mmCIF file of C-alpha atoms in Angstrom:
data_model
loop_
_atom_site.group_PDB
_atom_site.id
_atom_site.type_symbol
_atom_site.label_atom_id
_atom_site.label_comp_id
_atom_site.label_asym_id
_atom_site.label_seq_id
_atom_site.Cartn_x
_atom_site.Cartn_y
_atom_site.Cartn_z
ATOM 1 C CA MET A 1 -8.467 -8.807 -24.748
ATOM 2 C CA GLY A 2 -7.089 -5.343 -25.541
ATOM 3 C CA LYS A 3 -3.235 -4.727 -25.352
ATOM 4 C CA PRO A 4 -3.417 -3.677 -21.008
ATOM 5 C CA GLU A 5 -5.644 -6.251 -20.454
ATOM 6 C CA ALA A 6 -3.095 -8.758 -21.909
ATOM 7 C CA LEU A 7 -0.371 -7.643 -20.432
ATOM 8 C CA ALA A 8 -1.496 -7.447 -17.114
ATOM 9 C CA ALA A 9 -2.558 -10.908 -17.595
ATOM 10 C CA VAL A 10 1.271 -11.753 -18.335
ATOM 11 C CA LEU A 11 2.281 -9.602 -15.290
ATOM 12 C CA VAL A 12 0.269 -11.538 -12.685
ATOM 13 C CA ALA A 13 1.936 -14.618 -14.667
ATOM 14 C CA LEU A 14 5.182 -13.517 -14.335
ATOM 15 C CA ALA A 15 4.252 -12.624 -10.521
ATOM 16 C CA SER A 16 3.843 -16.566 -9.555
ATOM 17 C CA VAL A 17 6.816 -17.575 -11.689
ATOM 18 C CA LEU A 18 8.981 -15.484 -9.823
ATOM 19 C CA GLY A 19 7.794 -16.366 -6.434
ATOM 20 C CA LEU A 20 5.993 -12.866 -5.744
ATOM 21 C CA VAL A 21 3.174 -15.266 -4.374
ATOM 22 C CA SER A 22 2.489 -14.132 -0.454
ATOM 23 C CA GLY A 23 2.926 -17.352 1.786
ATOM 24 C CA GLY A 24 3.425 -16.337 5.253
ATOM 25 C CA ASN A 25 1.112 -17.342 7.854
ATOM 26 C CA PHE A 26 -1.196 -14.282 9.828
ATOM 27 C CA LEU A 27 -1.654 -16.348 13.048
ATOM 28 C CA GLU A 28 2.132 -16.491 13.402
ATOM 29 C CA GLU A 29 3.040 -13.018 12.194
ATOM 30 C CA CYS A 30 -0.261 -11.052 12.863
ATOM 31 C CA ASP A 31 -2.109 -9.618 15.772
ATOM 32 C CA ALA A 32 -5.953 -8.408 15.614
ATOM 33 C CA THR A 33 -6.239 -4.976 17.084
ATOM 34 C CA TRP A 34 -9.619 -3.371 16.404
ATOM 35 C CA GLU A 35 -12.645 -5.181 16.072
ATOM 36 C CA PRO A 36 -11.290 -8.461 16.405
ATOM 37 C CA GLN A 37 -14.868 -10.108 16.043
ATOM 38 C CA ASN A 38 -14.628 -8.918 12.413
ATOM 39 C CA CYS A 39 -11.124 -10.753 11.351
ATOM 40 C CA TRP A 40 -10.955 -14.474 10.689
ATOM 41 C CA THR A 41 -8.253 -16.403 9.624
ATOM 42 C CA TYR A 42 -8.727 -20.188 7.766
ATOM 43 C CA ASP A 43 -6.954 -22.368 5.732
ATOM 44 C CA GLY A 44 -4.446 -23.044 8.677
ATOM 45 C CA GLY A 45 -3.807 -19.206 9.311
ATOM 46 C CA ASN A 46 -2.652 -18.878 5.657
ATOM 47 C CA SER A 47 -5.579 -16.593 4.676
ATOM 48 C CA LEU A 48 -7.230 -14.019 6.308
ATOM 49 C CA SER A 49 -10.726 -11.812 5.865
ATOM 50 C CA LEU A 50 -11.276 -8.125 7.229
ATOM 51 C CA ALA A 51 -14.237 -7.386 7.656
ATOM 52 C CA LEU A 52 -16.605 -4.044 7.439
ATOM 53 C CA VAL A 53 -20.083 -4.317 9.088
ATOM 54 C CA SER A 54 -21.139 -0.465 9.810
ATOM 55 C CA ASN A 55 -19.529 3.080 9.732
ATOM 56 C CA SER A 56 -17.821 2.365 13.170
ATOM 57 C CA SER A 57 -16.998 -1.060 12.743
ATOM 58 C CA GLY A 58 -14.062 -2.466 10.626
ATOM 59 C CA SER A 59 -11.060 -4.380 11.378
ATOM 60 C CA MET A 60 -7.431 -4.250 11.644
ATOM 61 C CA ILE A 61 -4.497 -6.447 12.304
ATOM 62 C CA ARG A 62 -0.777 -5.591 12.974
ATOM 63 C CA SER A 63 2.255 -7.427 12.781
ATOM 64 C CA LYS A 64 4.260 -8.816 16.022
ATOM 65 C CA ARG A 65 7.602 -7.863 14.686
ATOM 66 C CA GLN A 66 8.557 -4.079 14.592
ATOM 67 C CA PHE A 67 10.842 -3.627 12.161
ATOM 68 C CA ILE A 68 13.235 -0.950 10.445
ATOM 69 C CA TYR A 69 13.592 -1.925 6.304
ATOM 70 C CA GLY A 70 12.588 -4.729 4.553
ATOM 71 C CA THR A 71 9.925 -6.015 2.331
ATOM 72 C CA VAL A 72 6.380 -6.725 3.206
ATOM 73 C CA SER A 73 4.093 -8.168 0.706
ATOM 74 C CA THR A 74 0.742 -9.568 0.541
ATOM 75 C CA MET A 75 -2.448 -10.980 -1.718
ATOM 76 C CA ILE A 76 -5.574 -9.046 -1.613
ATOM 77 C CA GLN A 77 -8.884 -9.921 -3.236
ATOM 78 C CA LEU A 78 -10.589 -6.462 -2.524
ATOM 79 C CA VAL A 79 -14.361 -5.855 -1.557
ATOM 80 C CA LYS A 80 -16.652 -7.220 -4.260
ATOM 81 C CA GLY A 81 -19.547 -5.419 -6.134
ATOM 82 C CA ASP A 82 -20.265 -2.044 -4.597
ATOM 83 C CA SER A 83 -17.466 -0.867 -2.354
ATOM 84 C CA ALA A 84 -18.695 2.830 -2.469
ATOM 85 C CA GLY A 85 -17.043 4.405 1.334
ATOM 86 C CA THR A 86 -15.121 1.551 2.000
ATOM 87 C CA VAL A 87 -11.178 1.917 2.562
ATOM 88 C CA THR A 88 -8.967 -1.636 2.515
ATOM 89 C CA THR A 89 -5.926 -0.710 3.225
ATOM 90 C CA TYR A 90 -2.388 -2.282 3.484
ATOM 91 C CA TYR A 91 0.635 -0.163 4.995
ATOM 92 C CA THR A 92 3.554 0.166 7.722
ATOM 93 C CA SER A 93 3.723 2.381 10.632
ATOM 94 C CA SER A 94 5.954 3.706 13.180
ATOM 95 C CA VAL A 95 4.002 4.296 16.606
ATOM 96 C CA GLY A 96 3.983 7.884 18.648
ATOM 97 C CA ASP A 97 3.984 11.247 17.748
ATOM 98 C CA ASP A 98 5.679 12.641 14.299
ATOM 99 C CA HIS A 99 5.023 9.068 13.170
ATOM 100 C CA ASP A 100 6.542 7.893 9.766
ATOM 101 C CA GLU A 101 4.369 5.443 7.033
ATOM 102 C CA ILE A 102 4.184 4.199 3.603
ATOM 103 C CA ASP A 103 0.605 3.391 2.265
ATOM 104 C CA PHE A 104 -1.202 1.258 0.009
ATOM 105 C CA GLU A 105 -5.083 2.473 0.444
ATOM 106 C CA PHE A 106 -7.736 0.960 -2.236
ATOM 107 C CA LEU A 107 -10.693 3.138 -2.422
ATOM 108 C CA GLY A 108 -13.979 1.720 -3.430
ATOM 109 C CA ASN A 109 -16.519 2.574 -5.822
ATOM 110 C CA GLU A 110 -19.900 2.022 -6.831
ATOM 111 C CA THR A 111 -20.497 -1.009 -9.175
ATOM 112 C CA GLY A 112 -19.057 -1.171 -12.210
ATOM 113 C CA GLN A 113 -16.468 1.929 -11.501
ATOM 114 C CA PRO A 114 -12.823 1.397 -10.614
ATOM 115 C CA TYR A 115 -11.132 1.466 -7.703
ATOM 116 C CA THR A 116 -8.715 4.091 -7.249
ATOM 117 C CA LEU A 117 -5.301 2.511 -5.572
ATOM 118 C CA HIS A 118 -4.008 5.533 -3.353
ATOM 119 C CA THR A 119 -0.364 5.941 -2.072
ATOM 120 C CA ASN A 120 1.570 7.937 0.073
ATOM 121 C CA VAL A 121 4.549 8.522 2.587
ATOM 122 C CA TYR A 122 4.901 9.869 5.792
ATOM 123 C CA ALA A 123 8.088 10.897 7.612
ATOM 124 C CA ALA A 124 8.148 12.760 10.864
ATOM 125 C CA GLY A 125 4.208 13.000 10.884
ATOM 126 C CA VAL A 126 4.476 15.245 7.434
ATOM 127 C CA GLY A 127 2.478 13.608 4.623
ATOM 128 C CA GLY A 128 1.245 14.879 1.823
ATOM 129 C CA LYS A 129 2.647 13.130 -0.947
ATOM 130 C CA GLU A 130 -0.338 11.469 -2.456
ATOM 131 C CA MET A 131 -0.220 9.489 -5.988
ATOM 132 C CA GLN A 132 -3.409 7.593 -7.263
ATOM 133 C CA PHE A 133 -3.821 5.459 -9.884
ATOM 134 C CA ARG A 134 -6.731 3.117 -11.681
ATOM 135 C CA PRO A 135 -5.962 -0.683 -11.334
ATOM 136 C CA TRP A 136 -5.097 -2.306 -15.323
ATOM 137 C CA PHE A 137 -6.930 -5.216 -13.769
ATOM 138 C CA ASP A 138 -9.911 -6.109 -11.782
ATOM 139 C CA PRO A 139 -8.947 -6.410 -8.321
ATOM 140 C CA THR A 140 -12.039 -8.062 -7.280
ATOM 141 C CA ASP A 141 -11.190 -11.207 -9.166
ATOM 142 C CA GLY A 142 -8.919 -13.056 -7.810
ATOM 143 C CA TYR A 143 -5.970 -12.419 -5.534
ATOM 144 C CA HIS A 144 -3.120 -9.896 -6.351
ATOM 145 C CA ASN A 145 0.085 -8.995 -4.455
ATOM 146 C CA TYR A 146 0.682 -5.584 -3.196
ATOM 147 C CA THR A 147 4.556 -5.127 -1.692
ATOM 148 C CA ILE A 148 6.372 -2.369 0.008
ATOM 149 C CA SER A 149 9.742 -1.969 -0.566
ATOM 150 C CA TRP A 150 11.686 0.133 2.237
ATOM 151 C CA THR A 151 15.462 0.591 2.201
ATOM 152 C CA PRO A 152 17.747 3.162 3.373
ATOM 153 C CA CYS A 153 18.279 4.717 -0.520
ATOM 154 C CA MET A 154 14.096 4.654 -1.662
ATOM 155 C CA LEU A 155 10.884 3.649 -1.132
ATOM 156 C CA VAL A 156 9.283 1.263 -4.057
ATOM 157 C CA TRP A 157 5.597 0.127 -4.601
ATOM 158 C CA TYR A 158 4.878 -2.628 -6.150
ATOM 159 C CA VAL A 159 1.519 -4.880 -7.839
ATOM 160 C CA ASP A 160 1.778 -7.959 -8.730
ATOM 161 C CA GLY A 161 5.634 -7.513 -9.037
ATOM 162 C CA THR A 162 5.561 -4.470 -11.420
ATOM 163 C CA PRO A 163 6.460 -1.271 -9.599
ATOM 164 C CA ILE A 164 4.122 1.412 -10.108
ATOM 165 C CA ARG A 165 5.893 4.106 -7.584
ATOM 166 C CA ALA A 166 9.343 5.002 -6.215
ATOM 167 C CA PHE A 167 10.395 7.638 -3.550
ATOM 168 C CA ARG A 168 13.825 8.109 -2.864
ATOM 169 C CA ASN A 169 16.007 9.327 -0.148
ATOM 170 C CA TYR A 170 17.304 13.064 -0.302
ATOM 171 C CA GLU A 171 17.158 13.941 3.077
ATOM 172 C CA HIS A 172 20.877 14.506 3.627
ATOM 173 C CA ALA A 173 21.317 16.100 0.001
ATOM 174 C CA HIS A 174 17.977 18.387 -0.281
ATOM 175 C CA GLY A 175 16.359 18.041 3.341
ATOM 176 C CA VAL A 176 13.454 16.102 2.083
ATOM 177 C CA ALA A 177 12.205 14.092 4.912
ATOM 178 C CA PHE A 178 12.811 10.324 4.502
ATOM 179 C CA PRO A 179 11.621 7.312 6.915
ATOM 180 C CA THR A 180 15.393 6.210 9.014
ATOM 181 C CA SER A 181 14.995 6.082 12.815
ATOM 182 C CA ARG A 182 11.635 4.803 13.329
ATOM 183 C CA PRO A 183 10.640 1.114 13.597
ATOM 184 C CA MET A 184 7.574 0.157 11.939
ATOM 185 C CA TYR A 185 4.597 -2.406 11.586
ATOM 186 C CA ALA A 186 2.806 -3.649 8.948
ATOM 187 C CA TYR A 187 -0.633 -2.881 9.052
ATOM 188 C CA SER A 188 -4.034 -4.231 7.421
ATOM 189 C CA SER A 189 -7.233 -2.269 7.819
ATOM 190 C CA ILE A 190 -11.231 -2.406 6.159
ATOM 191 C CA TRP A 191 -13.041 1.041 7.479
ATOM 192 C CA ALA A 192 -15.641 3.361 6.429
ATOM 193 C CA ALA A 193 -14.680 6.684 4.834
ATOM 194 C CA GLU A 194 -18.123 7.684 3.530
ATOM 195 C CA ASP A 195 -16.877 11.591 3.638
ATOM 196 C CA TRP A 196 -14.508 11.496 1.020
ATOM 197 C CA ALA A 197 -13.507 7.810 -0.122
ATOM 198 C CA THR A 198 -15.869 7.610 -2.880
ATOM 199 C CA GLN A 199 -15.831 10.439 -5.734
ATOM 200 C CA GLY A 200 -15.163 13.017 -2.900
ATOM 201 C CA GLY A 201 -18.003 11.759 -1.018
ATOM 202 C CA ARG A 202 -20.568 12.003 -3.379
ATOM 203 C CA VAL A 203 -21.243 8.740 -3.373
ATOM 204 C CA ARG A 204 -21.985 6.914 0.108
ATOM 205 C CA ALA A 205 -21.681 3.315 1.135
ATOM 206 C CA ASP A 206 -25.002 1.358 0.857
ATOM 207 C CA TRP A 207 -25.030 -0.539 4.746
ATOM 208 C CA SER A 208 -27.733 -2.738 3.218
ATOM 209 C CA ARG A 209 -24.803 -4.422 1.439
ATOM 210 C CA ALA A 210 -22.701 -5.238 4.560
ATOM 211 C CA PRO A 211 -20.591 -6.885 5.572
ATOM 212 C CA PHE A 212 -18.288 -5.685 3.272
ATOM 213 C CA VAL A 213 -15.529 -8.517 3.124
ATOM 214 C CA ALA A 214 -11.539 -7.687 1.782
ATOM 215 C CA SER A 215 -9.697 -10.985 2.012
ATOM 216 C CA TYR A 216 -5.643 -11.867 2.099
ATOM 217 C CA ARG A 217 -3.354 -14.884 1.457
ATOM 218 C CA GLY A 218 -0.466 -14.891 2.721
ATOM 219 C CA ILE A 219 1.689 -12.414 4.588
ATOM 220 C CA ASP A 220 5.744 -12.012 3.678
ATOM 221 C CA LEU A 221 7.725 -9.840 6.293
ATOM 222 C CA ASP A 222 11.548 -10.142 5.076
ATOM 223 C CA VAL A 223 12.621 -7.314 7.267
ATOM 224 C CA CYS A 224 15.308 -6.600 9.587
ATOM 225 C CA GLU A 225 13.640 -6.463 13.287
ATOM 226 C CA CYS A 226 14.149 -3.671 15.289
ATOM 227 C CA TYR A 227 12.509 -1.979 18.478
ATOM 228 C CA GLY A 228 14.660 1.082 18.984
ATOM 229 C CA GLY A 229 18.412 1.664 19.734
ATOM 230 C CA ASP A 230 21.050 0.259 17.855
ATOM 231 C CA CYS A 231 19.295 -1.819 16.082
ATOM 232 C CA VAL A 232 18.564 1.100 13.635
ATOM 233 C CA TYR A 233 22.296 1.629 12.499
ATOM 234 C CA THR A 234 22.113 -2.298 12.275
ATOM 235 C CA CYS A 235 19.513 -2.373 10.206
ATOM 236 C CA ALA A 236 20.487 0.542 8.307
ATOM 237 C CA GLY A 237 23.960 -1.180 7.660
ATOM 238 C CA ALA A 238 22.485 -4.726 6.602
ATOM 239 C CA PHE A 239 20.523 -2.738 3.867
ATOM 240 C CA GLY A 240 23.399 0.195 3.020
ATOM 241 C CA ALA A 241 24.118 -1.767 -0.279
ATOM 242 C CA CYS A 242 20.700 -0.814 -1.815
ATOM 243 C CA GLY A 243 20.250 -0.333 -5.265
ATOM 244 C CA GLY A 244 17.640 1.639 -7.432
ATOM 245 C CA LEU A 245 15.280 -0.023 -10.200
ATOM 246 C CA THR A 246 16.362 -1.998 -12.911
ATOM 247 C CA GLY A 247 16.158 -1.137 -16.614
ATOM 248 C CA ASP A 248 12.889 -3.020 -17.245
ATOM 249 C CA GLN A 249 11.250 -2.050 -13.831
ATOM 250 C CA ARG A 250 11.765 1.845 -15.024
ATOM 251 C CA GLY A 251 9.998 0.806 -18.008
ATOM 252 C CA ARG A 252 7.433 -0.859 -16.510
ATOM 253 C CA MET A 253 6.587 1.724 -13.812
ATOM 254 C CA ARG A 254 6.838 4.478 -16.585
ATOM 255 C CA TRP A 255 4.051 2.206 -18.616
ATOM 256 C CA VAL A 256 1.952 2.312 -15.760
ATOM 257 C CA GLN A 257 2.351 6.000 -14.844
ATOM 258 C CA ASP A 258 1.806 6.959 -18.287
ATOM 259 C CA ASN A 259 -1.407 5.043 -18.961
ATOM 260 C CA TYR A 260 -2.962 4.822 -15.235
ATOM 261 C CA ARG A 261 -1.559 7.309 -12.736
ATOM 262 C CA ILE A 262 -4.976 9.664 -12.601
ATOM 263 C CA TYR A 263 -3.005 12.208 -9.712
ATOM 264 C CA ASP A 264 0.376 13.227 -8.929
ATOM 265 C CA TYR A 265 0.757 15.480 -5.369
ATOM 266 C CA CYS A 266 3.813 17.002 -7.778
ATOM 267 C CA ALA A 267 1.680 18.098 -10.349
ATOM 268 C CA ASP A 268 -1.113 19.408 -8.155
ATOM 269 C CA GLN A 269 -1.872 22.863 -9.067
ATOM 270 C CA GLU A 270 -4.736 24.087 -6.900
ATOM 271 C CA ALA A 271 -3.675 27.193 -5.041
ATOM 272 C CA GLY A 272 -1.209 27.508 -2.175
ATOM 273 C CA LYS A 273 0.397 23.679 -3.200
ATOM 274 C CA VAL A 274 4.203 24.111 -4.043
ATOM 275 C CA PRO A 275 5.755 20.774 -5.177
ATOM 276 C CA GLY A 276 8.505 19.967 -3.174
ATOM 277 C CA VAL A 277 12.100 19.855 -4.203
ATOM 278 C CA GLU A 278 11.853 16.118 -5.045
ATOM 279 C CA CYS A 279 9.440 16.640 -7.754
ATOM 280 C CA THR A 280 12.795 18.082 -9.815
ATOM 281 C CA LEU A 281 14.647 15.320 -8.770
ATOM 282 C CA PRO A 282 15.056 11.553 -9.982
ATOM 283 C CA GLN A 283 13.061 9.132 -8.172
ATOM 284 C CA TYR A 284 14.778 5.866 -9.278
#
């Protein structure tokens, strides 16, 4: 076992010791909102599977609770084998126009090739802040924890307790849009994106292998419930003392970004793309 693989194993074990394994109940916390026939729970509602059976028939769940700020967490085992053309997601999003959204998307690949971990943030309907990674572990071999932390200060994406990305709130200081006023739900889904998901659309889904199944274990929502109105301000007050990452967390995030980041919108030099001011500012 090489150093990256050994460190990954240590981090997974550490996540379990620190209680980062999700354990909430899907039946109590979520509703199936798209193609419920392709979604099933077991283990008393503590485990769940979502299936993609055709290019137009996947599945989605959504949390029953709406919230502003907090932490949402689950354990996922991604589609095994040839997962080309598939996208498995875990994200938060508001509803309506000019929506806010915080994304984890897992872009499938052909057998033997790694997944892409895709992250993005939308604020007031504007996204374009993608950052992508190769996993330093096999996300189809057992369950791994994926966590989104949302506070008035910053967003943080965690994998097995390790922060892989942070996005600080520079809205008031520098005019960078940040999700602060629209309550969100937590979502998970699986769907087909053959035209772009795998190697830019070059590799399509092999539908003879369907159904493609992603499995989940536990969902934890440590959130401030909010359905609009004054709770927007109450929740902001409840999380107003938020701080940044610790020195150890910053070190682990740098390790991931130095070794496994494959795309950063801030470094995209394509014609016409101008990095936002946040790209020049500290993110943690």
